[in-house]
Amino acid sequence: MNFKNVLLDNFILLLYKICRQNWVLSDDNIYVNSSIIVNKNFKENKLIEPDLEKKIVLNKKTQIQKGWYFFGILHLGENRNSLLKIKTNFYFSQSRPAFANRRRWRVLRIKRISNLSLEISQIKDHINIKEIWLIKIPFLFAWFKIINRIKNSSSKIYIKDISKKKAWRKYNFILNKQFKKHQSFSYCEWIKFSEYTIYQSIKNKLYYLDYKNEDTFITLDSLQNCSFINKKWIVIYHPNTVLRGNLGNIIKWVESQNRNISIFYGDEDHLTKNRERVQPIFKSSWNRELFWTDIFYSSHWIISKDLWNKYFKKLNKKEIFEFNELALFIISKLIIENKENLIKHIPFILSHRLNNFYEYFNKDVMKSYKKNLSMHLNKLYPKSFIKLNNTLDKKQFFLEWAIPKKISVSIIIPTKDKINLLQNCLNSIYKFSSSSPIEIVIVNNASIEEKSYKYFYEIENRIEKNFSHKILNYNFEFNYSKINNYAAQHTNGNILILLNNDVEILSENWDYYLSSNAYRNDIGCVGAKLLFDDLTIQHAGVILGIGGVAGHSHKYFSSNSNGYNGRLQKTQEYSAVTAACLCITKQKWNEVGGLDESNLAVNYNDVDFCLKLRKLNYRNIYLPHVLAIHHESKTRGKPLGETLIKWKKEYKYMQKKWNDLLKKDPYYSPHLSLKEEDWSISLRENDLFLR
């Protein structure tokens, strides 16, 4: 134990008790007192939502006297890359990283009486500030901390000869350098570099194509007096939304790319009160499941004259149409006629949501939207759609589908020893499953412990209502694909659920929700929301291209987070879902031929399987209301030795087989990072394309 550090810690705690300060959020709604965040309106809520720029700003209630201070902050959550700026009213700022779940300290020097504010940026999720410490300290203590910090990055000779002025500059240089190292690309940078480059290429192409600068579209904001349109295009958009300037150029470019397109939409961002562009919404290509469950799917639609005039004849003869009602009507017609391929997305900002955009969506608007959605779904799927169902917290809703009474489910669980994991898994299945008949097929992959075989015997002879049990022995080298293919051949159910032995179910009727979606004609694989033991996200859909092949969406986010543009909590399509909990009909499993046991024995077999289903026009979906804990280690290291050799081989196989698709996941924007799983902005070069 370091005696100096113990004394230092006790000294800081003593000073803190004497000198603790009160802080207030800049909106005067939440203040910090005695190191605990308190919300005046919701006293039990310690969570703070960031503003549109993904920042929070806290201001000191009273002015701070000149002198040396020791500043500390502790916030909890999943904001692993958050950054801190400390500013005075004399436009001087001091910076440093302020990552979550550990106290972060820095020395402050205040030259004169000042107002002080804190800006915490790069907040991916809501933030829980537990402590803010501001302690006035003697210069000797400040000098001790400054020199200690410099020692870690400088030579002893430099330390010996350094002056007070140079030391202070060096200290700030070190922390500012760390700040910049962890600073993500901002939206302003994206606008300056990526958007500008893309738009210039559009203008150049239109000039080359000799397009005339004539009006080709008409806009309808109130949707009043809808009638036949003579212009080539009609643009409908939400109240409290502003269309992009020079939208005509974008539309002309679209015309030059695809003459058969009938309807399309683009990306969006938000305008602050000061008319600054913030919080971009980089969208998926056409995503039917997300469109149904997200009232904010698009604030604009650009519709061809032919499509508009065709469906205008079928509209009820009333003068005013609500935006979402009209979008639902037109898109439902395209679904009925099997023409969804006419719906395209252009990865370019086409509209801006104003500061009061979300005020429009009150309870009456939401109620009306759900009513219209139910009506359209009943017309589209009269025999299979049941109702809209609220999630447990009633903040979101999902679609409930019918399932035939004769359906039976087979759950395949490969295992090797680790009986405690298997017991937890099975107990959760018994507890949370619906009343449908379930066959549990446990595949014993060369277990060696005596207690394992004792437990297998107990399971095989267990009598549980609605459940039957089967033990299959697979005494060969581990091959995940081969194990599941072997088990699938010995199942009796017409629905298959692949389940890892370290998964613990948390949701009532989980099997019904998975099975009823998998039973739909055009659905391939259905996946669940999986959490680590600390209740952060392990899986919420698979994104192609991250890390070279694929990564998990929103990994390490809080399970309560809405995620990027609310997508973490909404049913939607993804290119793939994980096989740790995956549901599919046996007929579709056989149609694809199961998992690839020759080339993908361990890694990426689930991604490959999902992509093969997509080639057959099946859609893979993620259900956020089906929740489970995946007791996979959060700190599992990189593969080594023979495991690493196998992984590299399977990695290269996937890159070779799915090369083009891995670079352009249709459900993930080309403007987002392929290095991180947090939906952060990327400045990678992209051509504008319809998708």
XYZ file of C-alpha atoms in Angstrom:
691
model
C 0.000 0.000 0.000
C 1.325 3.446 -0.939
C 1.323 5.548 2.262
C 1.507 8.813 0.287
C -1.621 7.957 -1.708
C -3.571 7.016 1.444
C -2.713 10.371 3.036
C -3.610 12.169 -0.194
C -7.009 10.442 -0.428
C -7.844 11.277 3.193
C -6.764 14.868 2.625
C -9.045 15.163 -0.425
C -12.012 13.673 1.458
C -11.494 16.090 4.342
C -11.306 19.061 1.974
C -14.364 17.812 0.115
C -16.476 17.703 3.296
C -15.464 21.280 4.056
C -15.620 22.729 0.527
C -18.307 20.831 -1.410
C -20.148 23.057 -3.838
C -23.611 23.313 -5.397
C -24.007 23.167 -9.184
C -27.001 23.802 -11.388
C -27.855 22.671 -14.914
C -28.012 25.500 -17.424
C -31.773 24.995 -17.873
C -32.345 25.434 -14.105
C -34.259 22.173 -13.993
C -31.747 19.857 -12.397
C -29.162 20.815 -9.809
C -26.334 19.022 -8.059
C -26.293 19.196 -4.281
C -24.085 17.222 -1.907
C -22.734 15.233 -4.853
C -26.103 13.821 -5.928
C -28.128 14.799 -9.006
C -31.663 15.762 -8.035
C -34.437 16.587 -10.479
C -36.876 19.173 -9.124
C -39.810 17.532 -10.876
C -38.800 13.874 -10.538
C -36.803 13.527 -7.341
C -36.106 9.816 -7.767
C -34.704 10.246 -11.277
C -30.940 10.734 -11.404
C -30.621 10.408 -15.164
C -30.002 13.401 -17.438
C -30.812 13.282 -21.133
C -28.354 15.117 -23.413
C -29.465 17.970 -25.656
C -29.692 17.761 -29.448
C -25.917 18.123 -29.722
C -25.358 15.158 -27.365
C -24.082 17.454 -24.606
C -25.109 18.598 -21.153
C -24.006 21.904 -19.650
C -23.871 22.626 -15.901
C -23.323 26.102 -14.468
C -21.958 27.084 -11.062
C -24.615 28.866 -9.015
C -22.208 31.392 -7.541
C -19.010 32.925 -8.840
C -15.768 31.203 -7.992
C -12.879 33.060 -6.355
C -9.409 33.107 -7.911
C -6.941 30.426 -6.841
C -6.041 26.761 -7.369
C -8.740 24.094 -7.306
C -8.993 20.341 -7.542
C -11.987 19.351 -9.684
C -13.452 15.835 -9.702
C -16.413 14.198 -11.433
C -17.963 10.738 -11.313
C -20.776 9.697 -13.631
C -22.193 6.239 -14.187
C -23.495 4.557 -17.320
C -22.250 3.615 -20.765
C -20.765 6.931 -21.893
C -17.333 5.444 -22.400
C -16.024 8.238 -24.605
C -17.458 11.332 -22.927
C -15.319 14.472 -22.830
C -15.211 17.377 -20.401
C -14.616 21.099 -20.969
C -14.419 23.484 -18.017
C -15.087 27.076 -19.068
C -14.944 30.503 -17.400
C -16.686 33.684 -18.432
C -13.319 34.925 -19.755
C -13.494 32.397 -22.636
C -10.788 30.219 -21.130
C -11.404 26.471 -21.185
C -9.595 23.449 -19.807
C -10.287 20.000 -21.223
C -9.805 16.325 -20.490
C -11.507 12.969 -21.167
C -14.157 12.123 -18.548
C -15.089 8.508 -19.189
C -17.830 6.853 -17.145
C -17.655 4.755 -13.965
C -14.460 6.209 -12.462
C -13.648 9.505 -10.757
C -11.836 11.857 -13.127
C -9.683 14.631 -11.665
C -7.898 17.693 -12.884
C -6.240 20.765 -11.388
C -7.876 24.124 -12.183
C -6.284 27.524 -12.035
C -8.712 30.425 -11.821
C -6.967 33.756 -12.414
C -9.824 36.029 -11.370
C -13.377 35.845 -10.030
C -15.345 33.903 -12.652
C -18.533 32.154 -13.558
C -17.774 28.493 -14.184
C -19.537 25.983 -16.422
C -19.008 22.338 -17.354
C -19.711 20.934 -20.799
C -19.872 17.136 -21.019
C -19.965 16.025 -24.651
C -20.052 12.829 -26.742
C -22.892 11.453 -24.632
C -24.292 8.363 -26.330
C -26.753 7.531 -23.582
C -28.429 9.312 -20.683
C -25.945 10.258 -17.945
C -26.088 9.714 -14.190
C -23.822 12.215 -12.409
C -23.103 10.891 -8.919
C -20.443 13.349 -7.753
C -19.006 16.738 -8.630
C -16.156 17.918 -6.412
C -14.659 21.413 -6.432
C -12.013 21.776 -3.741
C -9.825 24.817 -3.163
C -6.252 23.661 -2.664
C -2.895 25.224 -1.755
C -0.432 25.789 -4.568
C 1.965 23.103 -3.243
C -0.714 20.439 -3.601
C -1.558 21.689 -7.125
C 2.160 21.623 -8.014
C 2.484 18.056 -6.680
C -0.440 16.845 -8.885
C 0.802 18.750 -11.971
C 4.350 17.361 -11.711
C 3.052 13.815 -11.121
C 0.994 14.037 -14.322
C 3.958 15.387 -16.340
C 6.282 12.657 -14.990
C 4.292 10.012 -16.863
C 5.090 11.598 -20.221
C 8.406 13.468 -19.805
C 12.034 12.831 -18.900
C 13.479 13.413 -15.407
C 15.760 16.149 -16.763
C 12.740 18.019 -18.143
C 10.979 17.793 -14.773
C 14.041 19.003 -12.890
C 14.431 22.200 -14.895
C 10.771 23.050 -15.606
C 9.379 26.384 -14.437
C 5.948 26.935 -12.883
C 4.633 28.593 -16.044
C 5.943 25.826 -18.321
C 4.626 23.122 -15.982
C 1.094 24.542 -16.103
C 1.215 24.776 -19.908
C 2.607 21.231 -20.187
C -0.092 19.871 -17.870
C -2.839 21.436 -19.981
C -1.170 20.288 -23.181
C -1.179 16.655 -21.966
C -4.870 16.681 -20.994
C -5.937 18.588 -24.127
C -4.012 16.097 -26.260
C -5.921 13.233 -24.601
C -9.152 15.168 -25.198
C -8.433 15.508 -28.936
C -7.315 11.881 -29.204
C -10.728 10.673 -28.024
C -12.771 13.343 -29.821
C -15.116 11.801 -32.393
C -15.914 13.342 -35.739
C -18.517 16.010 -35.261
C -21.558 16.536 -37.451
C -20.109 19.929 -38.434
C -17.047 18.136 -39.811
C -19.264 15.718 -41.720
C -21.174 18.641 -43.280
C -17.945 20.399 -44.184
C -16.168 17.438 -45.741
C -18.544 14.596 -46.692
C -21.792 16.424 -47.473
C -20.079 19.215 -49.364
C -18.141 16.709 -51.496
C -21.253 14.661 -52.268
C -23.354 17.697 -53.208
C -20.631 19.053 -55.482
C -20.547 15.713 -57.323
C -24.341 15.946 -57.821
C -24.034 19.434 -59.319
C -21.233 18.291 -61.598
C -23.231 15.305 -62.861
C -26.312 17.434 -63.515
C -24.190 19.946 -65.414
C -22.739 17.117 -67.498
C -26.266 15.775 -68.153
C -27.374 19.285 -69.200
C -30.392 19.418 -66.866
C -32.323 22.677 -67.035
C -33.098 24.554 -63.830
C -36.869 24.181 -64.055
C -39.348 23.331 -61.298
C -40.143 19.630 -61.414
C -42.011 19.234 -58.115
C -44.721 20.689 -55.907
C -44.764 20.662 -52.096
C -47.723 20.022 -49.825
C -47.251 20.748 -46.137
C -50.869 20.883 -44.940
C -52.034 18.193 -47.399
C -55.163 20.201 -48.111
C -57.220 19.856 -51.264
C -55.248 16.885 -52.552
C -55.862 16.501 -56.251
C -54.278 15.352 -59.478
C -50.759 16.690 -59.940
C -49.237 17.846 -63.216
C -45.674 18.258 -61.932
C -43.334 15.257 -62.121
C -43.092 14.901 -58.318
C -45.032 15.804 -55.183
C -43.224 16.347 -51.868
C -45.253 15.842 -48.696
C -43.724 16.742 -45.339
C -44.541 17.013 -41.652
C -45.477 20.203 -39.824
C -42.478 21.809 -38.071
C -40.155 20.550 -40.810
C -38.103 22.521 -43.341
C -37.146 21.024 -46.698
C -33.567 21.287 -47.849
C -32.673 24.119 -50.188
C -31.927 23.050 -53.771
C -34.093 19.961 -53.306
C -34.869 20.194 -57.022
C -31.274 19.291 -57.877
C -31.462 16.170 -55.699
C -34.731 15.094 -57.365
C -33.247 15.597 -60.823
C -30.235 13.518 -59.830
C -32.582 10.735 -58.652
C -34.365 10.864 -62.018
C -31.044 10.450 -63.789
C -30.217 7.353 -61.735
C -33.458 5.392 -61.856
C -36.336 6.051 -64.234
C -38.568 3.455 -62.544
C -38.480 4.910 -59.048
C -41.889 5.855 -57.616
C -41.271 7.049 -54.069
C -38.199 7.875 -52.022
C -37.031 9.529 -48.810
C -33.736 10.862 -47.475
C -31.893 11.518 -44.240
C -32.699 14.346 -41.837
C -31.214 16.472 -39.086
C -32.425 18.984 -36.494
C -32.280 22.785 -36.412
C -31.629 24.490 -33.073
C -33.165 27.820 -32.076
C -30.036 29.421 -33.506
C -30.591 27.592 -36.817
C -27.562 25.353 -36.294
C -27.719 21.886 -37.824
C -27.302 19.143 -35.201
C -28.221 15.507 -34.448
C -28.346 13.908 -37.894
C -30.654 10.962 -38.573
C -28.815 8.726 -41.021
C -31.386 6.134 -42.038
C -31.791 2.572 -43.193
C -32.830 1.665 -46.699
C -36.508 0.684 -46.920
C -37.277 -1.109 -43.639
C -40.895 -2.188 -43.486
C -40.901 -3.394 -39.862
C -39.299 -0.157 -38.663
C -41.723 1.939 -40.745
C -44.662 0.319 -38.959
C -43.355 0.891 -35.424
C -41.673 4.287 -35.859
C -43.980 7.275 -36.315
C -40.829 9.332 -36.981
C -39.591 7.040 -39.763
C -39.505 9.920 -42.258
C -40.668 13.541 -42.076
C -40.954 13.722 -45.847
C -41.822 11.542 -48.842
C -41.126 12.381 -52.471
C -43.720 10.722 -54.678
C -43.861 10.445 -58.459
C -46.779 12.001 -60.345
C -47.867 8.610 -61.716
C -47.999 6.979 -58.276
C -49.770 9.940 -56.678
C -52.430 10.263 -59.359
C -53.004 6.505 -59.427
C -53.791 6.277 -55.716
C -55.493 9.658 -55.463
C -58.497 8.092 -57.192
C -58.801 5.633 -54.290
C -58.559 8.184 -51.481
C -61.639 9.098 -49.514
C -63.147 12.376 -50.707
C -62.100 14.560 -47.825
C -60.085 17.730 -48.142
C -57.435 17.286 -45.419
C -55.164 14.266 -44.952
C -52.871 13.740 -41.973
C -49.257 13.153 -43.089
C -48.809 9.670 -41.577
C -52.242 8.558 -42.767
C -51.352 9.419 -46.348
C -47.938 7.695 -46.135
C -49.542 4.552 -44.671
C -52.186 4.508 -47.396
C -49.757 4.778 -50.308
C -47.166 2.354 -48.933
C -49.841 -0.208 -48.013
C -50.977 -0.156 -51.638
C -47.406 -0.833 -52.786
C -47.120 -3.750 -50.339
C -50.399 -5.262 -51.570
C -49.213 -4.995 -55.180
C -45.800 -6.438 -54.238
C -44.033 -3.266 -55.422
C -41.943 -2.363 -52.384
C -38.898 -2.343 -54.643
C -40.188 1.046 -55.883
C -39.480 2.560 -52.424
C -35.932 3.886 -52.236
C -33.762 5.720 -49.741
C -31.160 8.320 -50.652
C -28.390 8.729 -47.998
C -28.410 12.531 -48.099
C -29.992 15.163 -45.816
C -33.272 16.233 -47.446
C -35.076 17.935 -44.549
C -34.525 19.576 -41.176
C -36.666 19.047 -38.072
C -37.336 22.318 -36.263
C -36.830 22.847 -32.561
C -40.562 22.325 -31.887
C -40.890 19.262 -34.156
C -41.773 16.765 -31.412
C -44.408 19.006 -29.844
C -46.688 18.077 -32.739
C -46.770 14.421 -31.678
C -49.137 14.532 -28.725
C -51.305 11.676 -27.389
C -54.061 12.327 -29.926
C -51.656 12.138 -32.868
C -50.159 8.883 -31.532
C -53.609 7.421 -30.949
C -54.685 8.356 -34.474
C -51.491 6.856 -35.928
C -51.993 3.541 -34.118
C -55.630 3.415 -35.224
C -54.683 3.999 -38.881
C -51.815 1.522 -38.681
C -54.095 -1.185 -37.242
C -56.634 -0.540 -39.986
C -54.020 -0.885 -42.742
C -52.459 -3.999 -41.188
C -55.876 -5.651 -40.905
C -56.398 -5.029 -44.628
C -52.915 -6.279 -45.518
C -52.923 -9.379 -43.290
C -56.534 -10.158 -42.312
C -55.715 -13.685 -41.151
C -52.386 -13.175 -39.394
C -52.249 -9.710 -37.815
C -53.821 -9.584 -34.343
C -53.171 -6.200 -32.732
C -50.692 -3.547 -31.653
C -49.317 -4.456 -28.256
C -47.578 -2.151 -25.757
C -44.216 -3.048 -24.236
C -44.021 -3.460 -20.440
C -43.011 0.168 -19.890
C -45.738 1.243 -22.384
C -43.309 3.624 -24.082
C -43.190 1.576 -27.285
C -45.479 -0.798 -29.129
C -44.999 -3.885 -31.250
C -47.081 -5.922 -33.664
C -48.658 -9.146 -32.457
C -49.148 -11.919 -35.019
C -51.264 -15.053 -35.055
C -49.860 -18.561 -35.002
C -51.642 -21.830 -35.879
C -52.690 -23.991 -32.939
C -50.889 -27.014 -34.394
C -47.513 -25.256 -34.336
C -44.884 -26.879 -32.111
C -41.482 -25.491 -31.188
C -38.162 -27.308 -30.909
C -35.436 -25.548 -28.898
C -31.898 -26.715 -29.711
C -29.346 -26.167 -26.918
C -25.752 -27.361 -27.479
C -23.804 -27.840 -24.231
C -20.618 -29.224 -22.769
C -20.610 -29.534 -18.976
C -21.238 -26.171 -17.189
C -24.454 -27.578 -15.805
C -25.200 -24.472 -13.716
C -25.563 -22.449 -16.941
C -27.825 -25.066 -18.511
C -29.986 -25.218 -15.374
C -30.520 -21.435 -15.417
C -31.332 -21.576 -19.113
C -33.916 -24.379 -18.742
C -35.531 -22.887 -15.634
C -36.050 -19.597 -17.479
C -37.633 -21.490 -20.406
C -40.067 -23.267 -18.060
C -40.888 -19.992 -16.315
C -41.443 -17.648 -19.260
C -42.699 -19.811 -22.140
C -46.260 -19.734 -23.479
C -48.621 -22.691 -23.433
C -47.536 -23.975 -26.868
C -45.968 -27.460 -26.929
C -42.176 -27.222 -26.723
C -39.579 -29.878 -27.415
C -36.230 -29.206 -25.700
C -33.349 -30.851 -27.552
C -30.077 -30.780 -25.621
C -27.003 -31.681 -27.638
C -24.256 -33.074 -25.402
C -20.954 -32.203 -27.070
C -18.536 -34.606 -25.347
C -19.138 -33.613 -21.723
C -16.662 -35.195 -19.286
C -18.104 -34.452 -15.828
C -20.146 -37.128 -14.056
C -22.646 -34.583 -12.738
C -23.398 -33.578 -16.327
C -24.617 -37.054 -17.235
C -26.586 -37.283 -14.008
C -28.358 -34.046 -14.914
C -28.975 -35.215 -18.513
C -30.674 -38.330 -17.128
C -32.882 -36.184 -14.864
C -33.889 -33.967 -17.774
C -34.710 -36.843 -20.076
C -37.059 -38.278 -17.467
C -38.506 -34.971 -16.340
C -42.252 -34.471 -16.653
C -43.155 -30.850 -17.268
C -46.496 -29.654 -18.658
C -46.267 -28.688 -22.376
C -42.600 -29.765 -22.491
C -40.848 -32.829 -23.832
C -37.110 -33.495 -23.565
C -34.539 -35.179 -25.731
C -30.782 -35.673 -25.201
C -28.576 -36.118 -28.267
C -24.923 -37.094 -27.959
C -22.418 -35.503 -30.336
C -19.003 -36.853 -29.341
C -16.859 -35.085 -31.909
C -14.751 -31.916 -32.122
C -16.743 -28.741 -31.529
C -18.402 -27.551 -34.743
C -21.310 -25.249 -33.946
C -22.806 -25.497 -37.416
C -22.588 -29.281 -37.522
C -24.051 -29.676 -34.028
C -27.147 -27.615 -34.885
C -27.590 -29.246 -38.293
C -27.428 -32.671 -36.635
C -29.931 -31.634 -33.957
C -32.343 -30.078 -36.481
C -32.640 -33.451 -38.227
C -33.835 -35.002 -34.954
C -36.469 -32.404 -34.040
C -40.229 -32.854 -34.253
C -41.261 -29.202 -34.170
C -42.052 -27.094 -37.237
C -40.430 -24.046 -35.567
C -36.756 -24.163 -34.566
C -35.135 -21.983 -31.903
C -31.343 -22.070 -31.628
C -30.352 -21.172 -28.075
C -26.987 -21.000 -26.327
C -26.747 -22.786 -22.992
C -25.633 -19.521 -21.320
C -28.799 -17.601 -22.279
C -31.361 -16.823 -19.573
C -34.822 -15.742 -20.770
C -36.404 -12.657 -19.155
C -39.623 -12.109 -21.197
C -43.051 -13.675 -20.834
C -44.273 -15.541 -23.952
C -40.859 -15.124 -25.572
C -41.328 -18.299 -27.649
C -44.709 -17.120 -28.941
C -43.375 -13.744 -30.102
C -40.385 -15.334 -31.837
C -42.421 -18.147 -33.410
C -45.356 -16.040 -34.590
C -42.980 -13.707 -36.427
C -40.910 -16.556 -37.859
C -44.111 -18.173 -39.160
C -44.888 -15.149 -41.364
C -44.363 -15.983 -45.042
C -41.669 -13.412 -45.833
C -39.702 -13.550 -42.563
C -36.488 -15.554 -42.252
C -34.640 -15.370 -38.923
C -36.018 -13.666 -35.834
C -33.651 -12.464 -33.099
C -33.982 -11.087 -29.572
C -32.399 -8.356 -27.477
C -29.562 -9.945 -25.506
C -27.882 -8.359 -22.496
C -24.623 -8.853 -20.644
C -24.795 -9.654 -16.914
C -24.554 -5.936 -16.108
C -27.675 -5.328 -18.235
C -25.879 -3.553 -21.068
C -26.539 -4.541 -24.675
C -24.764 -7.599 -26.055
C -26.890 -8.006 -29.193
C -29.599 -5.885 -30.817
C -29.180 -6.918 -34.437
C -26.084 -7.473 -36.567
C -24.488 -4.766 -38.751
C -22.414 -5.872 -41.722
C -18.923 -4.486 -42.306
C -18.049 -3.542 -38.724
C -14.607 -4.918 -37.974
C -14.366 -6.253 -41.513
C -17.279 -8.722 -41.405
C -19.978 -7.911 -38.836
C -20.604 -6.390 -35.396
C -23.482 -6.125 -32.934
C -25.670 -3.039 -33.031
C -25.561 -0.776 -29.927
C -23.129 -3.034 -28.073
C -22.495 -1.861 -24.475
C -25.391 0.631 -24.524
C -27.677 0.642 -21.498
C -30.680 -1.661 -21.921
C -32.930 1.325 -21.100
C -31.407 3.519 -23.790
C -33.437 4.376 -26.878
C -30.290 3.987 -28.967
C -29.583 5.753 -32.227
C -32.747 7.611 -33.276
C -34.810 5.263 -31.094
C -33.803 2.165 -33.044
C -32.713 0.105 -30.053
C -36.315 -0.125 -28.810
C -38.122 -0.731 -32.127
C -38.876 -3.854 -34.129
C -36.963 -3.667 -37.401
C -35.144 -5.513 -40.136
C -31.430 -6.216 -39.965
C -29.209 -8.067 -42.388
C -28.561 -10.671 -39.688
C -29.216 -11.652 -36.069
C -27.156 -13.787 -33.712
C -27.669 -17.550 -33.369
C -27.333 -17.254 -29.584
C -31.126 -16.860 -29.715
C -32.514 -17.329 -33.221
C -35.907 -18.541 -34.432
C -36.884 -19.848 -37.892
C -39.387 -22.272 -39.384
C -38.047 -25.727 -40.121
C -39.224 -25.426 -43.719
C -37.067 -22.318 -44.296
C -34.149 -23.924 -42.434
C -34.266 -26.862 -44.832
C -34.737 -24.572 -47.828
C -31.406 -22.880 -47.076
C -29.707 -26.125 -46.041
C -28.895 -25.207 -42.445
C -25.614 -23.724 -41.266
C -22.357 -23.988 -43.245
C -20.492 -26.718 -41.363
C -17.659 -26.984 -43.912
C -16.435 -23.377 -44.041
C -17.889 -21.801 -40.888
C -17.584 -24.285 -38.059
C -17.351 -21.704 -35.258
C -17.587 -18.066 -36.379
C -20.013 -16.088 -38.589
C -22.201 -19.117 -39.436
C -25.293 -17.241 -38.229
C -24.444 -14.163 -40.341
C -23.874 -16.333 -43.405
C -27.145 -18.187 -42.775
C -29.123 -14.939 -42.504
C -27.568 -13.553 -45.687
C -28.480 -16.725 -47.605
C -32.075 -16.208 -46.484
C -31.974 -12.613 -47.741
C -30.891 -13.881 -51.152
C -34.120 -15.886 -51.176
C -36.071 -12.656 -50.380
C -36.689 -13.480 -46.724
C -36.331 -10.637 -44.229
C -34.513 -11.050 -40.899
C -35.911 -9.094 -37.947
C -34.981 -8.066 -34.409
C -37.579 -7.983 -31.603
C -36.642 -5.607 -28.738
C -39.505 -6.849 -26.554
C -38.000 -10.358 -26.377
C -35.326 -9.975 -23.725
C -32.686 -12.353 -22.379
C -29.359 -12.289 -20.569
C -26.479 -13.831 -22.493
C -23.949 -14.794 -19.818
C -21.117 -14.396 -22.302
C -18.103 -12.687 -20.720
C -17.972 -8.972 -21.466
C -14.183 -9.020 -21.079
C -13.496 -12.063 -23.221
C -10.079 -11.618 -24.847
C -9.052 -11.976 -28.466
C -8.675 -15.491 -29.918
C -5.227 -17.044 -29.558
C -3.334 -19.990 -31.010
C -5.397 -22.505 -32.973
C -8.580 -20.579 -32.194
C -7.065 -17.501 -33.844
C -6.055 -19.526 -36.926
C -9.636 -20.833 -37.319
C -11.097 -17.375 -36.840
C -8.811 -15.858 -39.502
C -9.761 -18.587 -41.966
C -13.502 -18.050 -41.425
C -13.044 -14.265 -41.464
C -11.369 -14.413 -44.882
C -14.020 -16.812 -46.191
C -16.809 -14.383 -45.249
C -14.998 -11.429 -46.793
C -14.502 -13.306 -50.044
C -18.056 -14.671 -50.216
C -20.006 -11.545 -49.210
C -17.491 -8.870 -50.202
C -19.812 -6.256 -51.779
C -22.612 -6.640 -49.238
C -20.240 -6.296 -46.280
C -19.317 -2.825 -47.533
C -22.911 -1.668 -48.039
C -25.263 -2.995 -45.375
C -28.705 -1.780 -46.559
C -29.899 -1.353 -42.944
C -26.959 0.828 -41.880
C -26.004 4.231 -43.230
C -22.801 4.640 -45.272
C -22.163 7.773 -43.165
C -21.749 5.750 -39.934
C -18.641 4.073 -38.562
C -17.452 0.588 -39.502
C -14.922 0.642 -36.658
C -17.314 1.069 -33.742
C -20.679 -0.452 -32.829
C -22.025 2.793 -31.352
C -23.510 4.382 -34.523
C -20.925 7.181 -34.511
C -20.322 9.368 -37.571
C -17.699 8.366 -40.110
C -15.908 10.498 -42.668
C -15.289 7.576 -45.011
C -15.678 8.488 -48.661
C -18.994 7.507 -50.214
C -20.678 8.018 -53.534
C -24.312 9.007 -53.375
C -26.515 6.084 -54.339
C -30.121 4.939 -54.156
C -30.683 1.842 -52.058
